[in-house]
Short mmCIF file of C-alpha atoms in Angstrom, two decimals:
data_model
loop_
_atom_site.label_atom_id
_atom_site.label_comp_id
_atom_site.label_asym_id
_atom_site.label_seq_id
_atom_site.Cartn_x
_atom_site.Cartn_y
_atom_site.Cartn_z
CA UNK A 8 -28.72 3.47 2.10
CA UNK A 9 -26.07 5.31 5.00
CA UNK A 10 -23.13 3.44 5.69
CA UNK A 11 -21.46 4.12 8.78
CA UNK A 12 -18.08 5.93 8.94
CA UNK A 13 -15.49 3.76 10.33
CA UNK A 14 -12.04 5.03 11.32
CA UNK A 15 -9.27 2.55 12.66
CA UNK A 16 -6.77 4.52 14.33
CA UNK A 17 -3.58 3.92 17.04
CA UNK A 18 -1.38 7.06 17.23
CA UNK A 19 1.29 4.56 17.49
CA UNK A 20 3.09 2.89 14.37
CA UNK A 21 3.45 -1.16 13.92
CA UNK A 22 0.42 -1.98 16.40
CA UNK A 23 -1.97 -3.49 13.79
CA UNK A 24 -4.18 -0.97 12.28
CA UNK A 25 -4.11 -2.24 8.62
CA UNK A 26 -4.15 -5.60 9.81
CA UNK A 27 -7.20 -4.87 12.01
CA UNK A 28 -8.91 -3.18 8.99
CA UNK A 29 -8.29 -5.97 6.97
CA UNK A 30 -9.22 -8.39 8.99
CA UNK A 31 -12.73 -6.40 10.63
CA UNK A 32 -13.99 -5.94 7.01
CA UNK A 33 -12.67 -9.14 5.56
CA UNK A 34 -14.96 -10.30 8.17
CA UNK A 35 -18.19 -7.46 8.14
CA UNK A 36 -18.05 -8.73 4.46
CA UNK A 37 -17.95 -11.93 4.97
CA UNK A 38 -21.05 -11.74 7.29
CA UNK A 39 -22.71 -10.49 3.57
CA UNK A 40 -22.16 -6.77 3.93
CA UNK A 41 -21.09 -4.08 1.46
CA UNK A 42 -17.92 -2.66 2.85
CA UNK A 43 -15.66 -0.12 1.31
CA UNK A 44 -11.97 0.19 3.03
CA UNK A 45 -10.06 2.97 2.15
CA UNK A 46 -6.17 3.62 2.97
CA UNK A 47 -5.23 7.05 3.61
CA UNK A 48 -2.16 6.60 4.56
CA UNK A 49 -0.40 8.26 1.10
CA UNK A 50 2.74 7.36 0.47
CA UNK A 51 3.45 4.73 2.83
CA UNK A 52 0.51 2.14 1.06
CA UNK A 53 -0.36 -1.62 2.89
CA UNK A 54 -3.63 -2.49 3.18
CA UNK A 55 -3.31 -3.26 -0.62
CA UNK A 56 -1.04 -6.14 0.54
CA UNK A 57 -2.65 -7.35 3.26
CA UNK A 58 -5.37 -8.07 1.29
CA UNK A 59 -3.32 -9.27 -1.96
CA UNK A 60 -4.09 -6.83 -4.19
CA UNK A 61 -1.08 -4.81 -4.65
CA UNK A 62 -1.41 -6.01 -8.41
CA UNK A 63 -5.03 -5.00 -8.75
CA UNK A 64 -4.15 -1.17 -8.41
CA UNK A 65 -5.16 1.28 -11.20
CA UNK A 66 -6.45 4.07 -9.48
CA UNK A 67 -5.47 5.42 -6.17
CA UNK A 68 -8.18 7.86 -4.15
CA UNK A 69 -5.58 10.77 -6.10
CA UNK A 70 -6.12 9.99 -8.62
CA UNK A 71 -10.16 10.15 -7.64
CA UNK A 72 -9.78 13.50 -6.38
CA UNK A 73 -7.44 14.98 -8.85
CA UNK A 74 -10.50 13.58 -11.87
CA UNK A 75 -8.17 11.71 -13.52
CA UNK A 76 -10.68 8.39 -12.67
CA UNK A 77 -14.33 8.37 -11.64
CA UNK A 78 -14.68 6.67 -7.46
CA UNK A 79 -16.56 3.00 -8.76
CA UNK A 80 -13.69 3.29 -11.08
CA UNK A 81 -10.76 3.18 -8.56
CA UNK A 82 -12.41 0.63 -6.32
CA UNK A 83 -10.45 -2.63 -6.16
CA UNK A 84 -12.85 -5.63 -5.33
CA UNK A 85 -11.48 -8.03 -3.70
CA UNK A 86 -10.22 -11.29 -4.79
CA UNK A 87 -12.54 -13.82 -2.46
CA UNK A 88 -15.51 -11.32 -1.52
CA UNK A 89 -17.62 -9.47 -3.89
CA UNK A 90 -18.75 -7.62 -1.16
CA UNK A 91 -15.34 -5.73 -0.12
CA UNK A 92 -13.78 -2.96 -1.73
CA UNK A 93 -10.51 -1.05 -1.18
CA UNK A 94 -10.16 2.42 -2.68
CA UNK A 95 -5.72 2.27 -2.18
CA UNK A 96 -3.69 4.86 -1.14
CA UNK A 97 -1.33 6.81 -3.84
CA UNK A 98 2.40 4.96 -2.99
CA UNK A 99 4.19 8.32 -4.48
CA UNK A 100 2.51 11.06 -2.76
CA UNK A 101 2.58 12.63 0.69
CA UNK A 102 -0.58 13.26 3.19
CA UNK A 103 -0.88 16.11 1.33
CA UNK A 104 -2.41 15.14 -1.42
CA UNK A 105 -6.24 14.59 -0.54
CA UNK A 106 -7.10 17.18 2.15
CA UNK A 107 -10.06 16.56 4.77
CA UNK A 108 -13.18 17.98 2.95
CA UNK A 109 -12.72 15.82 -0.33
CA UNK A 110 -12.17 12.32 2.09
CA UNK A 111 -15.03 13.40 3.89
CA UNK A 112 -17.05 13.97 0.24
CA UNK A 113 -15.86 10.78 -0.90
CA UNK A 114 -17.12 9.17 2.62
CA UNK A 115 -19.95 10.52 2.06
CA UNK A 116 -20.39 9.50 -1.51
CA UNK A 117 -19.14 5.49 -0.69
CA UNK A 118 -21.80 5.67 2.17
CA UNK A 119 -24.43 5.69 -0.51
CA UNK A 120 -23.73 2.38 -1.52
CA UNK A 121 -22.26 0.63 1.36
CA UNK A 122 -22.87 -0.74 4.47
CA UNK A 123 -19.66 0.27 6.13
CA UNK A 124 -16.69 2.05 5.26
CA UNK A 125 -12.93 1.63 6.53
CA UNK A 126 -10.86 4.32 6.91
CA UNK A 127 -6.97 3.06 7.98
CA UNK A 128 -5.03 6.04 10.02
CA UNK A 129 -1.76 6.64 9.06
CA UNK A 130 0.50 6.41 12.10
CA UNK A 131 0.70 10.01 14.29
CA UNK A 132 -1.55 12.79 14.95
CA UNK A 133 -0.66 14.86 12.27
CA UNK A 134 -2.17 15.68 8.65
CA UNK A 135 -2.44 11.93 7.95
CA UNK A 136 -4.62 11.17 11.26
CA UNK A 137 -7.50 14.49 10.32
CA UNK A 138 -8.03 13.39 6.99
CA UNK A 139 -8.57 9.73 8.44
CA UNK A 140 -11.17 11.32 10.35
CA UNK A 141 -12.90 13.70 8.71
CA UNK A 142 -15.19 11.79 7.18
CA UNK A 143 -15.63 9.29 9.88
CA UNK A 144 -18.51 8.85 12.93
CA UNK A 145 -17.47 5.97 14.75
CA UNK A 146 -13.87 5.59 15.74
CA UNK A 147 -11.86 1.67 16.73
CA UNK A 148 -8.94 2.67 18.54
CA UNK A 149 -6.33 0.42 18.10
CA UNK A 150 -3.68 -0.21 20.95
CA UNK A 151 -1.32 -2.93 22.49
CA UNK A 152 -0.89 -3.73 25.97
CA UNK A 153 2.34 -1.61 26.02
CA UNK A 154 3.48 1.74 27.71
CA UNK A 155 4.19 3.12 24.35
CA UNK A 156 0.67 2.37 22.35
CA UNK A 157 -1.01 2.81 25.63
CA UNK A 158 0.20 6.57 25.85
CA UNK A 159 -0.86 7.25 22.53
CA UNK A 160 -4.15 5.58 22.07
CA UNK A 161 -5.17 7.75 25.57
CA UNK A 162 -3.69 10.69 23.33
CA UNK A 163 -5.10 9.98 20.33
CA UNK A 164 -8.42 9.34 22.55
CA UNK A 165 -8.42 12.83 24.00
CA UNK A 166 -8.31 14.00 20.38
CA UNK A 167 -10.86 11.81 19.27
CA UNK A 168 -13.20 13.47 22.16
CA UNK A 169 -12.47 16.45 20.99
CA UNK A 170 -14.19 16.15 17.43
CA UNK A 171 -17.79 16.81 16.83
CA UNK A 172 -18.31 14.39 13.79
CA UNK A 173 -16.97 11.18 16.21
CA UNK A 174 -19.90 9.96 18.11
CA UNK A 175 -18.41 6.95 19.41
CA UNK A 176 -15.02 5.42 20.00
CA UNK A 177 -14.25 1.92 21.02
CA UNK A 178 -10.71 0.07 21.80
CA UNK A 179 -9.23 -2.87 20.02
CA UNK A 180 -6.71 -4.66 22.24
CA UNK A 181 -4.24 -6.44 19.57
CA UNK A 182 -1.62 -8.80 20.11
CA UNK A 183 -2.77 -9.77 23.82
CA UNK A 184 -0.45 -12.43 25.41
CA UNK A 185 -1.92 -14.50 27.85
CA UNK A 186 0.82 -16.14 28.97
CA UNK A 187 2.41 -12.72 29.97
CA UNK A 188 -0.50 -11.59 31.93
CA UNK A 189 -0.95 -14.57 34.27
CA UNK A 190 2.96 -14.39 34.85
CA UNK A 191 2.24 -10.89 36.10
CA UNK A 192 4.37 -9.49 33.08
CA UNK A 193 2.19 -7.80 30.41
CA UNK A 194 -0.80 -5.69 32.02
CA UNK A 195 -4.30 -7.19 31.88
CA UNK A 196 -6.91 -6.26 29.12
CA UNK A 197 -8.92 -4.84 32.32
CA UNK A 198 -6.15 -2.46 33.27
CA UNK A 199 -5.68 -1.61 29.86
CA UNK A 200 -9.35 -0.97 29.71
CA UNK A 201 -9.32 0.94 32.93
CA UNK A 202 -6.13 3.35 31.70
CA UNK A 203 -7.96 4.14 29.21
CA UNK A 204 -11.70 4.13 30.13
CA UNK A 205 -12.93 3.40 26.84
CA UNK A 206 -15.36 0.75 25.77
CA UNK A 207 -13.85 -2.54 24.40
CA UNK A 208 -14.73 -3.52 21.32
CA UNK A 209 -12.45 -7.05 20.88
CA UNK A 210 -9.18 -8.57 22.22
CA UNK A 211 -6.48 -9.90 19.83
CA UNK A 212 -4.36 -12.74 21.01
CA UNK A 213 -1.27 -12.21 19.60
CA UNK A 214 -0.54 -15.28 17.03
CA UNK A 215 2.21 -16.79 14.73
CA UNK A 216 -0.47 -16.78 12.05
CA UNK A 217 -0.97 -13.34 10.97
CA UNK A 218 2.86 -13.47 10.19
CA UNK A 219 1.68 -16.13 7.54
CA UNK A 220 -1.46 -14.70 6.38
CA UNK A 221 0.08 -11.72 5.94
CA UNK A 222 2.74 -13.25 3.54
CA UNK A 223 -0.20 -14.84 1.46
CA UNK A 224 -2.23 -11.52 1.39
CA UNK A 225 -4.95 -13.34 3.16
CA UNK A 226 -6.75 -11.78 6.15
CA UNK A 227 -6.52 -14.30 9.44
CA UNK A 228 -11.03 -14.21 9.29
CA UNK A 229 -10.59 -16.46 6.85
CA UNK A 230 -8.92 -19.55 8.01
CA UNK A 231 -11.62 -20.16 10.67
CA UNK A 232 -9.71 -21.84 13.42
CA UNK A 233 -7.14 -19.18 14.19
CA UNK A 234 -7.92 -17.84 17.23
CA UNK A 235 -7.45 -14.17 15.97
CA UNK A 236 -9.32 -14.85 13.38
CA UNK A 237 -12.18 -15.44 15.38
CA UNK A 238 -11.42 -12.79 18.11
CA UNK A 239 -11.59 -10.06 14.80
CA UNK A 240 -15.18 -12.01 13.98
CA UNK A 241 -16.66 -11.31 16.79
CA UNK A 242 -15.78 -7.56 16.61
CA UNK A 243 -17.23 -7.75 13.16
CA UNK A 244 -19.99 -9.61 15.15
CA UNK A 245 -20.09 -6.83 17.65
CA UNK A 246 -19.49 -4.08 15.08
CA UNK A 247 -22.77 -5.51 13.93
CA UNK A 248 -24.68 -4.84 17.11
CA UNK A 249 -24.49 -8.44 18.61
CA UNK A 250 -23.55 -8.68 21.52
CA UNK A 251 -20.53 -11.79 22.03
CA UNK A 252 -18.77 -12.72 25.23
CA UNK A 253 -14.93 -12.21 24.59
CA UNK A 254 -13.09 -14.87 23.89
CA UNK A 255 -11.31 -17.20 26.23
CA UNK A 256 -7.94 -16.49 25.40
CA UNK A 257 -6.23 -18.14 28.96
CA UNK A 258 -5.45 -21.59 28.24
CA UNK A 259 -5.99 -23.70 24.86
CA UNK A 260 -7.84 -26.58 26.29
CA UNK A 261 -8.29 -28.68 23.75
CA UNK A 262 -7.20 -31.98 23.55
CA UNK A 263 -4.74 -30.95 20.96
CA UNK A 264 -3.47 -27.89 22.67
CA UNK A 265 -2.32 -29.95 25.58
CA UNK A 266 -0.11 -32.06 23.34
CA UNK A 267 1.22 -29.06 20.93
CA UNK A 268 2.09 -27.21 24.12
CA UNK A 269 3.77 -30.55 25.37
CA UNK A 270 5.83 -31.24 22.07
CA UNK A 271 7.17 -27.67 21.83
CA UNK A 272 8.21 -28.17 25.53
CA UNK A 273 9.69 -30.98 24.62
CA UNK A 274 11.81 -29.56 21.41
CA UNK A 275 12.39 -26.07 22.93
CA UNK A 276 14.69 -28.64 25.46
CA UNK A 277 16.21 -30.16 23.21
CA UNK A 278 17.71 -27.28 20.89
CA UNK A 279 19.26 -25.88 24.17
CA UNK B 7 14.03 -47.86 24.70
CA UNK B 8 16.58 -45.38 23.82
CA UNK B 9 16.10 -45.79 20.12
CA UNK B 10 12.80 -46.21 20.79
CA UNK B 11 12.44 -42.53 22.17
CA UNK B 12 14.81 -41.07 19.43
CA UNK B 13 12.92 -42.36 17.20
CA UNK B 14 9.92 -40.97 18.29
CA UNK B 15 11.52 -37.80 18.95
CA UNK B 16 12.58 -37.47 15.31
CA UNK B 17 9.09 -38.09 14.06
CA UNK B 18 7.81 -35.07 16.31
CA UNK B 19 11.31 -33.00 15.21
CA UNK B 20 10.07 -34.10 11.67
CA UNK B 21 6.40 -32.80 12.08
CA UNK B 22 7.47 -29.55 13.46
CA UNK B 23 9.66 -29.18 10.35
CA UNK B 24 6.95 -29.73 8.35
CA UNK B 25 4.65 -27.29 9.68
CA UNK B 26 8.44 -24.73 9.39
CA UNK B 27 8.13 -25.79 6.09
CA UNK B 28 4.90 -24.72 4.99
CA UNK B 29 5.92 -21.28 6.87
CA UNK B 30 8.79 -21.12 4.47
CA UNK B 31 6.73 -21.24 1.92
CA UNK B 32 4.50 -18.09 2.52
CA UNK B 33 7.71 -16.92 2.85
CA UNK B 34 8.38 -17.45 -0.41
CA UNK B 35 5.47 -15.79 -0.81
CA UNK B 36 5.87 -12.96 0.98
CA UNK B 37 9.52 -12.35 -0.66
CA UNK B 38 7.64 -12.58 -4.22
CA UNK B 39 5.33 -10.42 -3.70
CA UNK B 40 7.35 -8.25 -2.07
CA UNK B 41 10.20 -7.86 -4.75
CA UNK B 42 7.27 -7.52 -7.88
CA UNK B 43 5.36 -4.67 -5.19
CA UNK B 44 9.23 -3.05 -4.47
CA UNK B 45 9.70 -3.08 -8.89
CA UNK B 46 6.13 -1.01 -8.67
CA UNK B 47 7.34 1.39 -6.24
CA UNK B 48 10.57 1.97 -7.57
CA UNK B 49 9.66 2.72 -11.18
CA UNK B 50 6.43 3.86 -12.31
CA UNK B 51 5.40 0.42 -14.03
CA UNK B 52 2.60 -0.97 -14.15
CA UNK B 53 1.85 -4.54 -13.37
CA UNK B 54 0.98 -4.76 -17.59
CA UNK B 55 4.16 -2.36 -18.11
CA UNK B 56 6.71 -4.56 -16.25
CA UNK B 57 4.97 -8.02 -18.42
CA UNK B 58 5.50 -5.79 -21.48
CA UNK B 59 9.16 -4.92 -21.04
CA UNK B 60 9.84 -8.89 -19.86
CA UNK B 61 8.33 -9.73 -23.22
CA UNK B 62 10.11 -7.38 -24.99
CA UNK B 63 13.42 -7.90 -23.13
CA UNK B 64 13.24 -11.49 -23.74
CA UNK B 65 12.32 -11.44 -27.79
CA UNK B 66 15.98 -8.84 -28.05
CA UNK B 67 18.15 -11.17 -25.90
CA UNK B 68 17.02 -14.03 -27.56
CA UNK B 69 18.44 -13.60 -30.82
CA UNK B 70 21.58 -13.73 -29.14
CA UNK B 71 21.18 -16.51 -26.84
CA UNK B 72 19.43 -19.51 -26.52
CA UNK B 73 17.77 -18.80 -22.74
CA UNK B 74 15.32 -20.29 -20.02
CA UNK B 75 12.38 -17.60 -20.44
CA UNK B 76 10.11 -18.71 -17.20
CA UNK B 77 13.52 -18.34 -15.26
CA UNK B 78 13.91 -14.64 -16.26
CA UNK B 79 14.55 -12.20 -13.32
CA UNK B 80 13.70 -8.58 -13.09
CA UNK B 81 15.45 -7.03 -9.57
CA UNK B 82 15.54 -2.79 -9.04
CA UNK B 83 18.27 -2.68 -6.51
CA UNK B 84 18.46 1.25 -5.01
CA UNK B 85 21.68 1.76 -3.83
CA UNK B 86 21.57 5.62 -2.71
CA UNK B 87 20.49 7.63 -5.00
CA UNK B 88 21.30 5.07 -7.66
CA UNK B 89 18.95 2.27 -8.97
CA UNK B 90 20.31 -0.76 -11.32
CA UNK B 91 17.89 -2.78 -12.97
CA UNK B 92 19.14 -6.48 -12.53
CA UNK B 93 18.51 -9.24 -15.03
CA UNK B 94 18.69 -12.57 -14.52
CA UNK B 95 18.34 -15.34 -17.10
CA UNK B 96 19.73 -19.31 -17.42
CA UNK B 97 21.29 -19.54 -20.18
CA UNK B 98 20.40 -22.78 -21.85
CA UNK B 99 23.08 -22.38 -25.27
CA UNK B 100 24.97 -20.15 -27.62
CA UNK B 101 23.48 -19.80 -30.48
CA UNK B 102 26.10 -19.62 -33.76
CA UNK B 103 27.22 -17.16 -35.79
CA UNK B 104 24.82 -17.74 -38.03
CA UNK B 105 21.49 -17.79 -36.20
CA UNK B 106 22.54 -14.98 -34.50
CA UNK B 107 22.85 -13.12 -37.90
CA UNK B 108 19.18 -14.84 -39.25
CA UNK B 109 17.86 -13.68 -36.24
CA UNK B 110 19.12 -10.07 -36.59
CA UNK B 111 17.78 -9.85 -39.77
CA UNK B 112 14.62 -11.54 -39.65
CA UNK B 113 14.08 -8.56 -36.95
CA UNK B 114 15.55 -5.77 -39.12
CA UNK B 115 13.23 -7.06 -42.25
CA UNK B 116 10.18 -6.67 -39.75
CA UNK B 117 11.39 -3.10 -38.73
CA UNK B 118 12.02 -2.01 -42.24
CA UNK B 119 8.24 -2.52 -42.78
CA UNK B 120 7.02 -1.25 -39.86
CA UNK B 121 8.86 1.75 -40.10
CA UNK B 122 11.41 2.88 -42.70
CA UNK B 123 12.42 5.77 -41.05
CA UNK B 124 13.43 4.00 -38.18
CA UNK B 125 15.64 1.12 -39.11
CA UNK B 126 19.24 3.35 -38.60
CA UNK B 127 18.36 3.53 -34.51
CA UNK B 128 19.59 0.59 -32.73
CA UNK B 129 17.28 -1.96 -31.07
CA UNK B 130 17.15 -0.97 -27.61
CA UNK B 131 15.99 2.68 -28.37
CA UNK B 132 12.93 1.02 -30.31
CA UNK B 133 12.74 -0.52 -27.53
CA UNK B 134 12.03 1.47 -24.54
CA UNK B 135 10.97 4.11 -26.45
CA UNK B 136 7.72 2.71 -27.55
CA UNK B 137 7.77 1.68 -23.19
CA UNK B 138 7.59 5.14 -22.46
CA UNK B 139 4.66 6.79 -25.15
CA UNK B 140 2.58 4.19 -25.19
CA UNK B 141 0.26 3.88 -21.89
CA UNK B 142 -1.76 6.36 -20.47
CA UNK B 143 -0.86 5.03 -16.87
CA UNK B 144 2.21 5.83 -17.02
CA UNK B 145 2.02 9.21 -16.82
CA UNK B 146 -0.07 9.17 -14.16
CA UNK B 147 1.33 7.42 -12.13
CA UNK B 148 4.95 9.79 -12.72
CA UNK B 149 3.14 12.90 -11.69
CA UNK B 150 3.20 11.08 -8.59
CA UNK B 151 6.26 9.53 -8.07
CA UNK B 152 8.48 13.31 -7.03
CA UNK B 153 7.62 13.26 -3.24
CA UNK B 154 9.61 10.20 -2.61
CA UNK B 155 12.64 12.85 -3.58
CA UNK B 156 13.39 16.22 -4.12
CA UNK B 157 9.69 17.79 -3.34
CA UNK B 158 9.10 16.01 -0.44
CA UNK B 159 10.45 19.10 2.27
CA UNK B 160 9.89 21.53 -0.19
CA UNK B 161 6.44 20.72 -0.52
CA UNK B 162 5.61 19.72 2.90
CA UNK B 163 6.51 23.25 4.99
CA UNK B 164 4.57 24.83 2.07
CA UNK B 165 1.19 22.73 2.68
CA UNK B 166 2.21 22.77 6.42
CA UNK B 167 1.27 26.57 6.04
CA UNK B 168 -1.15 26.32 4.33
CA UNK B 169 -3.19 24.11 6.73
CA UNK B 170 -2.34 26.63 9.54
CA UNK B 171 -3.95 29.28 7.26
CA UNK B 172 -6.60 28.23 4.65
CA UNK B 173 -8.00 25.60 7.13
CA UNK B 174 -11.41 27.07 7.43
CA UNK B 175 -11.45 28.38 3.68
CA UNK B 176 -13.46 26.82 0.72
CA UNK B 177 -11.84 23.86 -0.69
CA UNK B 178 -11.24 25.21 -3.44
CA UNK B 179 -7.89 27.10 -2.77
CA UNK B 180 -6.48 24.39 -2.09
CA UNK B 181 -7.08 22.67 -4.60
CA UNK B 182 -5.63 24.88 -7.33
CA UNK B 183 -2.73 24.68 -5.56
CA UNK B 184 -2.15 21.30 -5.76
CA UNK B 185 -2.54 21.34 -9.24
CA UNK B 186 -0.24 24.66 -9.71
CA UNK B 187 2.47 22.25 -7.69
CA UNK B 188 1.49 19.42 -9.58
CA UNK B 189 2.66 21.26 -12.99
CA UNK B 190 6.00 22.14 -11.65
CA UNK B 191 6.41 17.95 -10.53
CA UNK B 192 5.13 16.96 -13.67
CA UNK B 193 8.30 18.75 -15.50
CA UNK B 194 10.53 17.78 -13.09
CA UNK B 195 9.13 14.68 -12.93
CA UNK B 196 9.39 13.36 -16.76
CA UNK B 197 13.84 14.43 -16.67
CA UNK B 198 13.97 12.25 -13.23
CA UNK B 199 12.08 9.17 -15.09
CA UNK B 200 14.40 10.17 -17.83
CA UNK B 201 17.51 9.31 -15.37
CA UNK B 202 16.26 6.29 -14.45
CA UNK B 203 15.17 4.71 -17.76
CA UNK B 204 18.64 5.74 -19.22
CA UNK B 205 20.55 4.05 -16.19
CA UNK B 206 18.48 0.86 -16.57
CA UNK B 207 19.35 1.07 -20.23
CA UNK B 208 23.40 1.74 -19.37
CA UNK B 209 23.38 -1.25 -17.15
CA UNK B 210 20.82 -3.11 -20.25
CA UNK B 211 24.00 -2.77 -22.23
CA UNK B 212 26.43 -3.42 -20.07
CA UNK B 213 24.79 -6.82 -19.53
#
């Protein structure tokens, strides 16, 4: 077995790299794939929190590199899905504790046992980014429809294109707000794709459910009713080669959706 | 008619409050998880060690007061360079003198059995010493702790240079340098770590 190594990166911080990582990883594992996620954000790890695994970490990637434990010992199994593992970052070291070569080596070793290796990249384009990209052959660039995020994504795409090892990269547009797009206050998906001229792999709507799911340490793909969860599930399917149409985010057309929007409108008015 | 409407409105608002309450629940979960995680980040204590510390504290304090053991709350608060351990336990009842003496005697007898040499020392000290010596895990975490504080600047600039010059060379070199750095870190770290523990201890004594 030779697994695919996909790095999830963005340039800008706070656009949802780690959330994307947790959700795509969980979705792929739910589909029966063996998945390992590597948090390379040394010193600022958070992937463990989003997965609710923060209390199970004994060894980190730095322990593996410094040979205090075996690679397999450091893999933390997910609570629900035995197909899903996490290799946590050390919280108390900086980006220099692991080198590109070492990360490449870890990815190669994991490729034997896993279908997918998802590498969570730190924000920025410095050594942390270089390390994360080192072992990967594919990339997902996460961005939001905001100027700063798009500009940084463009920079990242430029860097990825210069890397020989990266064979393909895709764009994931996060935190899309259909209402704002409709009122022409937010760049539309097409416009963003046009500007960055990259192939799209997912559109994730802004969803308050993300906040609660993060609070609980449970990725939102586990909530099948959530729109963002469905969108992430579709991304996973596309990664696996399925052709899935993009979700229609325009309007919640179900009866309950209409009732909800009517009442929230009403409550909103009363509060004023 | 108006009443009917307000009634309906209240029901609707009530429904939304329910939804909000659910979110508050997840907020509670988030706060609790964060507390634990931050405690781990600020110390070198793994979850198991934290539990150990908790139970030892309970053992220690329940000699003097009867407390609600399940409601014990440990919190590490960071104020600039200072770290303080805040401990909050609801006291159910004050013990009377006889009880306290009995508890102390019982413990002293136990200790005398365990280790004849250490009986002269303070109870607190013993508790903390076992904490320090016992666990291998804590050592590992200790190496890594320093980067947060003093080392970051020097290490960062060093390694930048390394990266520029040595990127193309074999990784062996950089590994060696890593381990060199580590030795320094280790020694520095132990001292800073002890300081932290002392602070915690002082705080404890005050309480």
